[in-house]
Short mmCIF file of C-alpha atoms in Angstrom, two decimals:
data_model
loop_
_atom_site.label_atom_id
_atom_site.label_comp_id
_atom_site.label_asym_id
_atom_site.label_seq_id
_atom_site.Cartn_x
_atom_site.Cartn_y
_atom_site.Cartn_z
CA UNK U 1 0.00 0.00 0.00
CA UNK U 2 2.57 2.48 -1.19
CA UNK U 3 1.53 6.05 -0.51
CA UNK U 4 -0.85 5.34 2.38
CA UNK U 5 1.42 7.03 4.87
CA UNK U 6 1.53 10.13 2.65
CA UNK U 7 -2.27 10.06 2.47
CA UNK U 8 -2.36 9.88 6.27
CA UNK U 9 -0.14 12.98 6.40
CA UNK U 10 -2.72 14.82 4.25
CA UNK U 11 -5.52 13.49 6.45
CA UNK U 12 -3.90 14.90 9.58
CA UNK U 13 -3.49 18.40 8.12
CA UNK U 14 -7.08 19.25 9.12
CA UNK U 15 -9.46 18.03 11.83
CA UNK U 16 -11.93 15.40 10.65
CA UNK U 17 -14.66 13.25 12.15
CA UNK U 18 -13.28 10.11 10.49
CA UNK U 19 -12.24 8.53 7.22
CA UNK U 20 -14.55 6.67 4.83
CA UNK U 21 -13.36 4.92 1.70
CA UNK U 22 -14.32 2.38 -0.89
CA UNK U 23 -12.94 -1.17 -1.01
CA UNK U 24 -11.80 -1.70 -4.58
CA UNK U 25 -10.68 -5.08 -5.90
CA UNK U 26 -9.95 -6.34 -2.37
CA UNK U 27 -7.54 -3.45 -1.78
CA UNK U 28 -8.23 -2.38 1.77
CA UNK U 29 -6.73 1.12 1.71
CA UNK U 30 -8.67 2.30 4.75
CA UNK U 31 -7.42 -0.58 6.89
CA UNK U 32 -3.85 0.16 5.79
CA UNK U 33 -4.25 3.86 6.61
CA UNK U 34 -5.72 3.04 10.02
CA UNK U 35 -2.63 0.93 10.77
CA UNK U 36 -0.39 3.93 10.09
CA UNK U 37 -2.47 6.04 12.47
CA UNK U 38 -2.48 3.39 15.20
CA UNK U 39 1.32 3.17 14.87
CA UNK U 40 1.45 6.94 15.46
CA UNK U 41 -0.83 6.63 18.51
CA UNK U 42 -3.74 8.46 16.84
CA UNK U 43 -7.34 7.27 17.20
CA UNK U 44 -9.77 8.12 14.43
CA UNK U 45 -12.97 6.38 13.27
CA UNK U 46 -12.64 4.53 9.95
CA UNK U 47 -15.12 2.85 7.65
CA UNK U 48 -14.61 0.84 4.49
CA UNK U 49 -17.62 0.54 2.25
CA UNK U 50 -18.27 -1.56 -0.83
CA UNK U 51 -19.80 -0.41 -4.12
CA UNK U 52 -23.28 -0.83 -2.61
CA UNK U 53 -22.29 1.62 0.16
CA UNK U 54 -22.51 -1.11 2.79
CA UNK U 55 -20.09 -1.25 5.71
CA UNK U 56 -17.47 -3.90 5.20
CA UNK U 57 -15.13 -2.87 8.02
CA UNK U 58 -15.01 -0.27 10.78
CA UNK U 59 -17.47 2.16 12.32
CA UNK U 60 -21.11 2.01 11.23
CA UNK U 61 -22.03 4.97 9.02
CA UNK U 62 -24.88 6.01 11.32
CA UNK U 63 -22.38 6.43 14.19
CA UNK U 64 -20.59 9.41 12.62
CA UNK U 65 -21.58 12.73 14.19
CA UNK U 66 -18.96 15.02 12.59
CA UNK U 67 -18.15 15.52 8.89
CA UNK U 68 -15.72 12.96 7.50
CA UNK U 69 -12.95 12.78 4.93
CA UNK U 70 -13.67 10.64 1.87
CA UNK U 71 -10.76 8.62 0.41
CA UNK U 72 -10.23 7.12 -3.04
CA UNK U 73 -7.15 5.46 -4.41
CA UNK U 74 -7.45 6.95 -7.94
CA UNK U 75 -9.40 10.06 -8.92
CA UNK U 76 -9.94 10.64 -12.61
CA UNK U 77 -12.76 13.16 -13.09
CA UNK U 78 -14.19 13.45 -9.57
CA UNK U 79 -17.57 11.93 -10.41
CA UNK U 80 -17.10 8.89 -8.17
CA UNK U 81 -16.30 11.12 -5.20
CA UNK U 82 -19.42 13.22 -5.84
CA UNK U 83 -21.53 10.06 -6.17
CA UNK U 84 -20.15 8.62 -2.92
CA UNK U 85 -20.69 11.98 -1.16
CA UNK U 86 -24.38 11.95 -2.14
CA UNK U 87 -24.77 8.33 -1.02
CA UNK U 88 -23.12 9.01 2.32
CA UNK U 89 -25.42 12.01 2.83
CA UNK U 90 -28.37 9.60 2.53
CA UNK U 91 -26.94 7.81 5.57
CA UNK U 92 -26.61 11.09 7.45
CA UNK U 93 -22.85 11.33 6.91
CA UNK U 94 -21.51 14.69 5.73
CA UNK U 95 -18.26 14.83 3.76
CA UNK U 96 -16.15 17.95 4.31
CA UNK U 97 -13.18 17.01 2.12
CA UNK U 98 -11.71 14.25 -0.02
CA UNK U 99 -8.27 12.74 -0.46
CA UNK U 100 -7.07 10.81 -3.50
CA UNK U 101 -3.93 8.77 -3.55
CA UNK U 102 -3.51 9.51 -7.28
CA UNK U 103 -5.14 12.29 -9.33
CA UNK U 104 -5.10 11.37 -13.03
CA UNK U 105 -6.88 14.48 -14.26
CA UNK U 106 -4.78 16.54 -16.70
CA UNK U 107 -5.21 19.50 -14.32
CA UNK U 108 -4.71 18.85 -10.60
CA UNK U 109 -8.21 18.86 -9.09
CA UNK U 110 -8.76 20.96 -5.96
CA UNK U 111 -12.47 20.17 -5.58
CA UNK U 112 -15.02 17.69 -6.84
CA UNK U 113 -16.92 18.86 -9.92
CA UNK U 114 -20.52 18.96 -8.64
CA UNK U 115 -20.50 18.86 -4.83
CA UNK U 116 -17.48 21.23 -4.64
CA UNK U 117 -15.87 19.15 -1.87
CA UNK U 118 -12.23 20.24 -1.34
CA UNK U 119 -9.91 17.59 -2.83
CA UNK U 120 -6.24 16.90 -2.16
CA UNK U 121 -4.09 14.26 -3.80
CA UNK U 122 -0.84 12.60 -2.82
CA UNK U 123 0.39 12.18 -6.41
CA UNK U 124 -0.67 14.06 -9.54
CA UNK U 125 -0.14 12.13 -12.78
CA UNK U 126 -1.33 14.54 -15.49
CA UNK U 127 -1.85 11.95 -18.19
CA UNK U 128 -4.31 12.02 -21.10
CA UNK U 129 -7.48 10.32 -19.93
CA UNK U 130 -8.77 8.93 -23.22
CA UNK U 131 -7.52 8.27 -26.68
CA UNK U 132 -8.51 11.27 -28.86
CA UNK U 133 -9.01 8.88 -31.81
CA UNK U 134 -11.84 6.92 -30.19
CA UNK U 135 -15.28 8.20 -31.25
CA UNK U 136 -17.26 5.66 -29.18
CA UNK U 137 -16.31 7.02 -25.79
CA UNK U 138 -19.39 6.14 -23.79
CA UNK U 139 -21.92 3.38 -23.52
CA UNK U 140 -25.21 3.79 -21.64
CA UNK U 141 -26.10 1.14 -19.11
CA UNK U 142 -29.88 0.77 -18.89
CA UNK U 143 -29.77 -1.58 -15.90
CA UNK U 144 -28.96 1.29 -13.52
CA UNK U 145 -32.45 2.84 -13.11
CA UNK U 146 -31.72 4.44 -9.72
CA UNK U 147 -28.89 6.55 -11.09
CA UNK U 148 -29.72 9.82 -12.90
CA UNK U 149 -29.31 9.59 -16.67
CA UNK U 150 -26.23 11.83 -16.82
CA UNK U 151 -24.35 9.36 -14.55
CA UNK U 152 -25.22 6.22 -16.56
CA UNK U 153 -22.35 6.57 -18.98
CA UNK U 154 -19.03 4.87 -18.44
CA UNK U 155 -16.00 4.54 -20.64
CA UNK U 156 -15.95 1.42 -22.79
CA UNK U 157 -12.23 1.49 -23.48
CA UNK U 158 -9.20 1.52 -21.18
CA UNK U 159 -7.74 4.69 -19.78
CA UNK U 160 -4.39 5.59 -21.25
CA UNK U 161 -1.50 4.88 -18.95
#
């Protein structure tokens, strides 16, 4: 979990009510970050959630009383962070800032695009996001009826790396 300790340094720059992050492909970033904090003698509530915004590890979402920091390992356009912020709000959890391990946006993002949550990143890799030659950039997924239409589009080709 390279970079987790640097993310913890960013986390500690401002007071927060806890850290909430998404488990992605069995990568338990939040558990790794909590280990760094425990090693420093710092107690802070942590919660890992899955893609269905269900607790998988840590404090129950309904137990947070102060705004939290939202963590993601890779931020590309900020849409996932905005989506997770709205979902957490449904559980009564307010997000006051976000931290990304890697920001892939060509311009370093300082806030999420819609919710305007302040965003910091450990590493900025200003790489092109998509091949300019590909004209079929998005595919609509009809099986996501609960998600507003403008969020139903995902890329159907790999990000450039």
